[in-house]
Every structure is written in structure tokens, then in C-alpha cells.
Coordinates of C-alpha atoms and ligand atoms in Angstrom, one line a residue:
M1 CA 22.1 -37.0 -13.1
G2 CA 19.7 -33.8 -13.2
L3 CA 20.6 -30.5 -11.9
I4 CA 17.7 -29.5 -9.5
V5 CA 16.8 -26.2 -7.9
Q6 CA 14.6 -26.3 -4.9
K7 CA 13.0 -23.1 -3.5
Y8 CA 11.5 -22.9 0.2
G9 CA 9.4 -20.5 1.3
G10 CA 9.5 -18.8 4.8
S11 CA 6.5 -21.3 6.2
S12 CA 8.3 -24.3 5.3
V13 CA 11.3 -23.3 7.7
A14 CA 9.6 -21.6 10.3
D15 CA 11.1 -23.3 13.3
A16 CA 14.1 -25.8 13.9
E17 CA 11.6 -28.9 12.9
G18 CA 10.6 -27.3 10.0
I19 CA 14.6 -26.8 8.9
K20 CA 15.2 -30.4 10.0
R21 CA 12.3 -32.0 7.8
V22 CA 13.7 -29.5 4.8
A23 CA 16.7 -31.0 5.2
N24 CA 15.7 -34.4 4.7
R25 CA 14.3 -33.5 1.9
I26 CA 17.2 -31.5 0.2
V27 CA 19.1 -34.6 1.3
A28 CA 16.8 -36.9 -0.4
A29 CA 17.0 -35.2 -4.0
K30 CA 20.8 -35.6 -3.7
R31 CA 20.9 -38.9 -2.7
D32 CA 18.8 -39.5 -5.9
G33 CA 21.9 -38.5 -7.7
N34 CA 20.8 -34.8 -8.3
Q35 CA 23.0 -31.7 -8.4
V36 CA 20.8 -29.7 -5.5
V37 CA 20.9 -25.9 -5.2
V38 CA 18.3 -24.7 -2.7
V39 CA 17.2 -21.0 -2.3
V40 CA 15.6 -20.6 0.8
S41 CA 13.3 -17.4 2.2
A42 CA 13.3 -16.0 5.7
M43 CA 11.8 -18.3 8.6
G44 CA 8.2 -17.9 9.1
D45 CA 7.2 -14.1 9.6
T46 CA 10.8 -12.7 10.3
T47 CA 10.6 -10.6 7.2
D48 CA 7.3 -9.0 8.4
E49 CA 8.5 -8.8 12.0
L50 CA 11.9 -6.7 10.7
I51 CA 9.7 -4.4 8.8
D52 CA 7.7 -3.8 12.4
L53 CA 11.1 -3.3 14.2
A54 CA 12.4 -0.8 11.7
E55 CA 8.9 0.9 11.6
Q56 CA 9.3 1.1 15.6
I57 CA 12.7 3.1 14.8
T58 CA 11.3 5.5 12.3
P59 CA 8.5 5.6 10.3
I60 CA 10.6 6.0 6.7
P61 CA 13.6 4.1 6.8
Q62 CA 16.1 4.5 4.7
G63 CA 16.1 2.2 1.3
R64 CA 19.7 1.0 1.9
E65 CA 19.7 0.2 5.8
L66 CA 16.1 -1.5 5.2
D67 CA 17.4 -4.0 2.3
M68 CA 20.6 -4.8 5.0
L69 CA 18.2 -5.5 7.8
L70 CA 16.0 -7.5 5.6
T71 CA 18.5 -9.7 4.1
A72 CA 19.9 -10.8 7.1
G73 CA 16.3 -12.9 7.5
E74 CA 17.6 -15.0 4.7
R75 CA 20.8 -15.0 6.3
I76 CA 19.7 -16.6 9.6
S77 CA 17.8 -19.8 7.7
M78 CA 20.4 -20.6 5.2
A79 CA 22.8 -21.2 8.0
L80 CA 20.7 -23.0 9.8
L81 CA 20.0 -24.9 7.2
A82 CA 23.0 -25.8 5.7
M83 CA 24.0 -27.0 9.5
A84 CA 20.9 -29.2 9.6
I85 CA 22.2 -30.6 6.1
N86 CA 25.5 -31.2 7.6
N87 CA 24.5 -32.9 10.4
L88 CA 22.5 -35.7 8.0
G89 CA 26.4 -36.5 7.0
H90 CA 26.1 -34.1 3.4
E91 CA 28.4 -31.2 2.6
A92 CA 26.3 -28.0 2.3
S93 CA 27.5 -24.5 2.1
S94 CA 25.6 -21.4 2.7
F95 CA 25.8 -18.1 0.2
T96 CA 24.0 -14.6 0.3
G97 CA 22.9 -13.5 -2.8
S98 CA 25.4 -10.9 -3.5
Q99 CA 28.2 -14.3 -3.2
A100 CA 26.0 -16.5 -5.4
G101 CA 26.6 -13.8 -7.9
V102 CA 23.0 -12.1 -8.0
I103 CA 23.7 -8.8 -9.7
T104 CA 20.4 -6.3 -9.5
T105 CA 19.9 -2.5 -10.3
S106 CA 20.4 -0.3 -7.3
A107 CA 16.4 0.1 -6.7
H108 CA 16.1 -0.4 -3.0
G109 CA 13.2 -2.9 -2.1
R110 CA 12.3 -3.7 -5.5
A111 CA 15.6 -4.2 -7.3
R112 CA 15.7 -6.3 -10.8
I113 CA 17.9 -8.8 -11.5
I114 CA 20.8 -7.8 -14.3
D115 CA 22.7 -11.0 -14.3
V116 CA 23.3 -14.0 -12.4
T117 CA 27.1 -15.3 -12.1
P118 CA 27.5 -18.2 -10.1
G119 CA 30.8 -19.7 -10.2
R120 CA 30.9 -20.0 -6.1
I121 CA 27.7 -22.2 -6.7
K122 CA 29.4 -23.9 -9.5
E123 CA 32.4 -24.6 -7.5
A124 CA 30.1 -26.2 -4.6
L125 CA 28.3 -28.3 -6.9
D126 CA 31.4 -29.6 -8.4
S127 CA 33.1 -30.3 -5.0
G128 CA 29.6 -32.4 -4.3
A129 CA 28.1 -30.3 -2.1
I130 CA 24.6 -28.7 -1.7
A131 CA 24.7 -25.0 -2.3
I132 CA 22.0 -23.0 0.0
V133 CA 21.2 -19.4 -1.6
A134 CA 19.8 -16.5 0.4
G135 CA 16.5 -15.5 -1.4
F136 CA 15.1 -12.2 -2.3
Q137 CA 18.6 -10.3 -2.2
G138 CA 21.3 -9.2 -4.4
I139 CA 24.1 -6.7 -4.8
S140 CA 23.9 -3.6 -6.9
Q141 CA 26.2 -3.4 -10.1
D142 CA 26.4 0.2 -9.6
T143 CA 26.6 1.0 -5.7
K144 CA 27.8 -2.4 -4.7
D145 CA 25.2 -2.5 -2.1
V146 CA 22.9 -4.7 -0.9
T147 CA 19.6 -5.1 -2.4
T148 CA 16.1 -6.8 -1.7
L149 CA 13.8 -8.1 -5.3
G150 CA 10.8 -7.5 -3.2
R151 CA 8.3 -9.2 -0.9
G152 CA 8.0 -12.7 -2.4
G153 CA 11.1 -12.6 -4.3
S154 CA 13.0 -15.9 -3.4
D155 CA 10.9 -17.5 -5.8
T156 CA 12.5 -15.0 -8.0
T157 CA 16.0 -16.0 -6.9
A158 CA 15.2 -19.4 -7.6
V159 CA 14.3 -19.1 -11.1
A160 CA 17.1 -17.0 -12.2
L161 CA 19.4 -19.3 -10.4
A162 CA 17.9 -22.2 -12.3
A163 CA 18.3 -20.7 -15.8
A164 CA 22.0 -19.6 -14.9
L165 CA 22.8 -23.5 -14.1
D166 CA 20.8 -24.6 -17.1
A167 CA 18.8 -26.7 -14.1
D168 CA 16.1 -29.7 -15.0
V169 CA 13.3 -28.0 -13.2
C170 CA 12.5 -25.1 -10.3
E171 CA 11.2 -26.9 -7.6
I172 CA 9.2 -24.1 -5.5
Y173 CA 8.1 -25.7 -2.2
T174 CA 5.0 -23.8 -0.1
D175 CA 2.5 -24.6 2.4
V176 CA 0.0 -25.7 0.0
D177 CA -0.1 -28.3 -2.6
G178 CA 0.4 -26.1 -5.7
V179 CA -1.1 -23.6 -7.4
F180 CA -5.4 -23.4 -6.9
S181 CA -8.0 -22.2 -8.8
A182 CA -8.3 -19.5 -6.0
D183 CA -6.6 -18.9 -2.8
P184 CA -7.8 -21.6 -0.6
R185 CA -7.8 -19.4 2.5
V186 CA -10.4 -17.5 1.2
V187 CA -12.1 -20.2 -1.3
P188 CA -12.0 -23.5 0.9
S189 CA -13.3 -25.5 -2.3
A190 CA -10.4 -24.0 -4.4
K191 CA -9.2 -27.4 -7.0
K192 CA -5.7 -27.8 -7.2
L193 CA -4.4 -27.2 -11.2
K194 CA -2.2 -29.9 -12.9
T195 CA -1.1 -27.7 -15.1
V196 CA -0.9 -23.5 -15.6
T197 CA 0.9 -21.7 -18.4
Y198 CA 3.3 -18.9 -18.2
D199 CA 0.7 -16.6 -19.4
E200 CA -2.1 -17.6 -17.0
M201 CA 0.2 -17.4 -14.2
L202 CA 1.4 -14.1 -15.0
E203 CA -2.1 -12.7 -14.8
L204 CA -2.3 -14.7 -11.4
A205 CA 0.6 -13.3 -9.9
A206 CA 0.5 -9.7 -11.3
S207 CA -3.6 -9.7 -10.5
G208 CA -2.6 -10.4 -6.5
A209 CA -2.3 -14.6 -6.1
K210 CA 0.8 -14.9 -4.2
V211 CA 2.1 -18.2 -5.0
L212 CA 4.6 -17.1 -7.0
H213 CA 6.2 -14.1 -7.7
L214 CA 5.5 -12.0 -11.0
R215 CA 9.3 -11.5 -12.2
C216 CA 9.9 -15.1 -11.3
V217 CA 7.5 -16.3 -13.8
E218 CA 8.6 -13.6 -16.1
Y219 CA 12.2 -15.3 -16.0
A220 CA 10.6 -18.7 -16.4
R221 CA 8.8 -18.0 -19.4
R222 CA 11.9 -15.9 -20.9
Y223 CA 14.2 -19.3 -20.5
N224 CA 10.9 -21.8 -20.9
L225 CA 12.3 -23.2 -17.5
P226 CA 9.3 -25.7 -16.3
I227 CA 8.5 -24.7 -12.5
H228 CA 6.9 -27.3 -10.1
V229 CA 4.9 -25.4 -7.3
R230 CA 4.4 -28.2 -4.7
S231 CA 4.3 -28.8 -0.8
S232 CA 7.0 -29.3 1.4
F233 CA 4.8 -30.7 4.1
S234 CA 3.7 -33.5 1.8
N235 CA 4.5 -35.7 -1.4
N236 CA 1.8 -35.0 -3.8
E237 CA 2.6 -33.8 -7.2
G238 CA 2.2 -30.0 -7.4
T239 CA 1.3 -27.9 -10.1
W240 CA 3.4 -27.7 -13.2
V241 CA 4.2 -23.8 -14.5
V242 CA 4.7 -24.6 -18.4
K243 CA 4.5 -23.2 -22.0
D244 CA 1.2 -24.6 -23.0
H245 CA -1.5 -26.9 -21.4
P246 CA -0.5 -30.3 -22.4
E247 CA -2.0 -32.0 -25.5
G248 CA -5.3 -33.4 -25.4
G249 CA -6.4 -31.4 -22.0
A250 CA -7.3 -28.9 -23.7
M251 CA -10.9 -30.1 -24.5
E252 CA -11.7 -30.6 -20.7
Q253 CA -9.4 -27.4 -20.2
A254 CA -11.8 -25.2 -18.2
I255 CA -12.6 -21.3 -19.1
I256 CA -11.4 -20.0 -16.2
S257 CA -7.8 -21.6 -14.7
G258 CA -7.8 -19.3 -11.3
I259 CA -9.1 -16.3 -9.5
A260 CA -6.9 -14.3 -7.7
H261 CA -8.1 -11.5 -5.2
D262 CA -5.7 -8.4 -4.0
K263 CA -6.1 -6.2 -1.4
S264 CA -3.0 -4.2 -2.0
E265 CA -4.3 -1.5 -3.8
A266 CA -5.5 1.7 -3.3
K267 CA -7.3 4.3 -5.8
I268 CA -6.6 7.8 -6.5
T269 CA -9.0 10.3 -8.3
I270 CA -7.8 13.4 -9.8
V271 CA -11.3 15.3 -9.3
G272 CA -12.1 18.2 -12.1
V273 CA -9.4 17.7 -14.5
P274 CA -9.3 20.0 -17.5
D275 CA -9.9 18.2 -20.4
R276 CA -7.5 19.1 -22.6
T277 CA -4.6 16.9 -24.6
G278 CA -1.4 16.4 -22.9
V279 CA -2.9 16.9 -19.3
A280 CA -3.1 13.1 -18.4
A281 CA 0.5 12.7 -20.3
R282 CA 1.9 15.5 -17.9
I283 CA 0.2 13.6 -14.9
F284 CA 1.0 10.3 -15.4
Q285 CA 4.9 11.2 -16.5
A286 CA 5.2 12.8 -13.5
I287 CA 3.9 9.3 -11.6
A288 CA 6.2 7.4 -13.7
D289 CA 9.1 9.7 -12.9
A290 CA 9.0 8.5 -9.2
D291 CA 9.4 5.5 -10.5
I292 CA 5.4 4.1 -9.4
N293 CA 3.5 1.5 -11.0
I294 CA -0.1 2.3 -11.9
D295 CA -2.4 -0.8 -12.9
M296 CA -5.6 0.4 -13.5
I297 CA -6.9 3.8 -14.9
V298 CA -10.4 5.0 -15.9
Q299 CA -11.1 8.2 -17.0
N300 CA -14.7 9.9 -17.1
V301 CA -16.5 11.4 -20.1
S302 CA -16.3 15.3 -19.3
A303 CA -19.1 17.2 -18.4
A304 CA -20.2 19.4 -21.4
A305 CA -20.8 22.3 -19.6
T306 CA -17.7 22.2 -17.8
G307 CA -15.0 20.5 -19.8
L308 CA -14.1 19.1 -16.7
T309 CA -13.3 15.4 -16.0
D310 CA -12.2 13.0 -13.3
I311 CA -9.4 10.4 -13.6
S312 CA -8.9 7.6 -11.5
F313 CA -6.1 4.8 -10.9
T314 CA -5.1 2.0 -9.0
L315 CA -1.9 1.8 -7.8
P316 CA 0.2 -0.4 -4.5
K317 CA -1.1 1.3 -1.2
A318 CA 2.3 1.5 -0.1
E319 CA 3.2 3.9 -2.9
G320 CA 0.0 5.8 -2.4
A321 CA 1.2 8.8 0.0
E322 CA 4.0 9.1 -2.5
A323 CA 1.7 9.9 -5.2
T324 CA -0.4 11.7 -3.4
S325 CA 2.2 14.0 -2.6
I326 CA 3.4 13.9 -6.3
L327 CA -0.4 15.0 -7.6
Q328 CA -0.6 17.8 -4.9
K329 CA 2.6 19.5 -6.3
L330 CA 1.1 19.2 -10.1
Q331 CA -2.3 21.0 -8.9
G332 CA -1.5 24.6 -10.0
E333 CA 0.2 23.7 -13.1
V334 CA -2.7 21.3 -14.0
G335 CA -5.1 22.8 -12.1
F336 CA -7.6 20.1 -10.9
A337 CA -9.5 20.7 -8.3
S338 CA -8.9 18.1 -5.6
I339 CA -7.6 14.3 -4.9
Q340 CA -9.4 11.3 -3.1
Y341 CA -7.7 8.5 -1.7
D342 CA -9.2 5.4 -1.1
D343 CA -7.4 2.2 0.6
Q344 CA -10.8 0.1 0.7
I345 CA -10.6 -1.2 -2.5
G346 CA -10.4 -4.9 -3.7
K347 CA -9.2 -6.3 -7.0
L348 CA -11.0 -9.4 -8.3
S349 CA -9.3 -11.3 -11.3
L350 CA -10.5 -14.0 -13.3
V351 CA -7.6 -15.5 -15.5
G352 CA -8.1 -18.4 -18.2
A353 CA -6.3 -19.2 -21.5
G354 CA -10.3 -20.5 -22.5
M355 CA -11.6 -17.5 -22.1
R356 CA -10.2 -16.6 -25.7
S357 CA -12.8 -18.6 -27.7
H358 CA -15.9 -18.5 -24.8
P359 CA -17.8 -15.6 -25.0
G360 CA -20.6 -14.8 -22.2
V361 CA -17.4 -14.8 -19.7
T362 CA -18.2 -11.3 -18.7
A363 CA -21.7 -11.6 -18.2
T364 CA -21.3 -15.0 -15.8
F365 CA -18.8 -12.8 -14.1
F366 CA -20.7 -9.9 -13.2
G367 CA -24.1 -11.8 -13.0
A368 CA -22.4 -13.4 -10.2
L369 CA -21.3 -10.8 -8.5
S370 CA -24.5 -8.9 -9.0
D371 CA -26.4 -11.8 -7.3
A372 CA -23.8 -11.2 -4.3
G373 CA -24.9 -7.8 -4.1
I374 CA -21.4 -6.1 -5.0
N375 CA -21.1 -3.2 -7.1
I376 CA -18.4 -2.6 -9.8
E377 CA -16.2 0.4 -9.9
M378 CA -13.7 -0.3 -12.4
I379 CA -13.0 -2.6 -15.1
S380 CA -10.2 -3.5 -17.1
T381 CA -9.4 -6.7 -19.2
S382 CA -6.8 -8.4 -21.2
E383 CA -7.3 -11.3 -23.9
I384 CA -7.1 -14.0 -20.8
R385 CA -8.1 -11.7 -17.8
I386 CA -11.0 -9.7 -16.5
S387 CA -10.5 -7.8 -13.5
V388 CA -12.9 -5.5 -11.4
I389 CA -12.3 -3.2 -8.4
C390 CA -15.1 -3.5 -5.6
R391 CA -15.1 -3.0 -1.7
A392 CA -12.6 -4.6 -0.1
A393 CA -14.9 -5.7 2.4
D394 CA -17.3 -7.5 -0.5
L395 CA -14.1 -9.1 -2.0
E396 CA -13.5 -12.3 -0.6
R397 CA -17.6 -13.2 -1.3
G398 CA -17.0 -12.1 -4.5
A399 CA -14.3 -14.8 -4.9
K400 CA -16.6 -17.4 -3.9
A401 CA -19.7 -16.2 -6.0
A402 CA -17.2 -16.2 -9.0
H403 CA -15.7 -19.9 -8.4
T404 CA -19.0 -21.1 -8.2
A405 CA -20.3 -19.3 -11.4
F406 CA -17.7 -21.0 -13.2
E407 CA -18.1 -24.5 -11.9
L408 CA -14.6 -24.4 -10.4
D409 CA -15.5 -25.8 -6.9
A410 CA -13.8 -29.0 -6.1
D411 CA -16.3 -31.8 -4.9
Q412 CA -14.4 -33.1 -1.9
N413 CA -11.9 -30.3 -0.1
E414 CA -8.6 -30.5 -1.9
A415 CA -7.3 -27.4 -0.6
V416 CA -4.9 -28.3 3.1
V417 CA -3.2 -25.3 4.1
Y418 CA -0.1 -27.0 5.8
G419 CA 1.3 -24.1 7.7
G420 CA 2.1 -20.2 7.4
S421 CA 0.0 -17.7 8.7
G422 CA -1.0 -16.3 5.2
R423 CA 0.3 -12.7 6.3
Ligands
LIG501 N1 11.3 -13.2 3.2 C1 10.6 -12.3 1.8 C2 9.3 -12.2 2.1 O1 9.1 -12.5 3.1 C3 11.1 -13.2 0.4 C4 10.4 -14.1 0.4 O2 10.0 -14.7 1.4 O3 10.6 -14.7 -0.9 O4 8.9 -11.2 1.3
MG502 MG1 8.3 -14.7 3.2

């Protein structure tokens, strides 16, 4: 008998039919002799709709109240799912994140899990019940307020619970058959990956692939917990996220495992920055103090005549307004000329462990972009990733061109998108 943690995303439980279908799958896992813990997201686009609603009330909702509002989405789906399972003659109880022992920091909208104390979940399992847990939420250790882990955070709830319960596997159910070589909504010829390593998945998630939440992969890697990403709409074997590609697979292992694209970032350029020691530190300290995450940075060579340079960096669009206002306050002290804000950028990233041992990846990538007439504005790399910034309007074309250039296109269409609005 094993312990399985399953997570169902919003598109898998979008309506009553979906909830009943998922309930049947859960009961089947239980009948197979497993103890089952289920983490569930809010139904369909509920979270987006609640955000829209809040924005109709106020342009800047208070973090505490927004979290209180958004966590209601998961409470709806968890209760309905427990009812559907009860209806099938099995015992199930639902728990909020707080009841499930998900203890977090107090940063509303982006809380981090500090600890998981799943006493009540263990009790439910010991009594023979299926435990249903609301995803993406917890309770702050300090303030005791309800918090959320950031968009897509239910994956992280599932893996954190799986680690705390020492589960055998964490199954992430979604509306596609696994992790693909690119987002099938953008690159229809994308291939399903049999395996992807934690390191590759971390880079893909950090580069905008939405299939798994970044923190969830960090957690899984830390606890060496296998994740099986699969569809709740089919019985196909999905993608295994594991430490290493299986032995022997390395020979056929493609150089590039996946391509991610991201339209959620904006670029800020600080024009005419005095090229003096300590200036960049001052600027980025102020940004860091506001807990704003920056991604790529480029500093130009300063013009000899003026001793002035430009610094550009990218950051989540959602944090653009705050960063801009922080910088404006620094303008007098640092003495730069102006700030430019550009939210029409896209980021395209290639990820693959095979990159380490294959030269020429950058040349092939840039060649494909150039053939497609796409201009590169910024570049950043890691050992197993190359990312570029281009115009947002060119992004999807760039993803297709790179996918073809690295011979990733599937022979026949493998990528079925079963549900979801991709919102
Ligand atoms: N319902 C939340 C969201 O849409 C959390 C999740 O789906 O994982 O972001
Ligand atoms: Mg969702």
C-alpha cells in the first residue's frame, strides 16, 4: 500500500461534471489500495474572476483581503470534491490550507511555505478517509492571517504535503498529457517528454513554462520526490520529473529538452546613469528592499565622453509600477536622466541538460531567430539555458522557429489540449 498525493488543476475541476470525473479517478486510486491525499485548485478561471471582481472594487486591493478572497476559490472546489467522493460511497474530508498545517511567511500573494504539520491529514488517512486539501494557501506563522503562495501555487502545496507525508509519488493532473517540448497552445507540433530533470524543469518553470510552479520543483528536488505530470482527461502515461534522465537514455537525449516563452515580464531602462562604483548596488538594493524580483540585467558600456551608461533590467509586469516609483524617488540621489518602461517584451528560453556537452547551441538558436526576422534585445544564459528578450509580438513565431531548428517537432500531433482556457 502506497501513499499518493494527487493534485488537480482548475481546468480538471472546471464544472460539476469535471468534479465527478475527478472523484472517480481518486476513488480508483483508493480502491487500488493506496492512501490518497488530494490537493485541488479553484474551479476553472475562478481565481482570475475573483481578481477581476476585486479590481472592480479597488485598483489596489489590500493583500490580506485579496488572499482571503482568493482562497475562497479553493474552498469551493474542495468541498464539492469531498461531496462527490462521499456520493461514490467513500469517505472524504476537506481541509483548508491552514487546517492541513501549511505554515507560511506573511507576504500576501507570494507567501513561502515554512513548515507543513499535517496532523489532521494523517488522522483522516488513518481513519480510512481520503483527505482533500485546498491548494495555494496557508496561514502565516507570525500574523496568523490566511496567505496565498502565488498564482499556480497548488502544485507547491501538493509537493510540500507529499514531502511532509513521505508520499511515494506526487501526481500533478492537468489538461495536457505531461510536460511538452514547448507549450502546445503555441507550438502545436510539441512533443511529450518522457522524463525531465529537476534542474531542467526548474529552468523551464522559471522561464515561464506554466505546467509546474517553480517552488514545487524546488521542493521536489530538495526531497528527491518524483513528480508525475499527467492529464486528468486521459489514462496516458505522463512526464516524470526526476533527478536524472534514465540510464541509457542519454545517447538519444536531445540537446534541447524544452522551449519556454513568457509574456509576463516588462523591461525598465534607466537612462544616463553615472558610471561610478556603488551606483548599481544602490539601485538594485532599493529594488530588493521592496522584495521585487528582477530577472535579466544589461548594462551598456558607458560613453567615454559623458561617463554615463544605461542599465536595463526585466521584472514581472505586476511589479513594474512599484519598481518605477522606487526608482523615481532615487533619481535625485543617483542623478540619472530618465526611466523608460516597456511592457511589450517577450522572453524566449531554450533549456536542456545536453547543452553542457554540445557547442553551437547559441549559434543555431540565434540563426533561427534571425531567419524569422526577429531582433534580440537582451540575452542571458545558465549552464543549461539560453534566454533572449524580443518584441512580445514576435515571441510565438520565435518559439516555433527554434522548435523546428532543434528538430523537436513531433511527426504527428501529440499534443492534445483537453480543457482549460489557458488563461
Ligand atoms: N487557483 C490558483 C490559481 O489559479 C492556484 C492554482 O491554480 O494553483 O493561480
Ligand atoms: Mg488555476
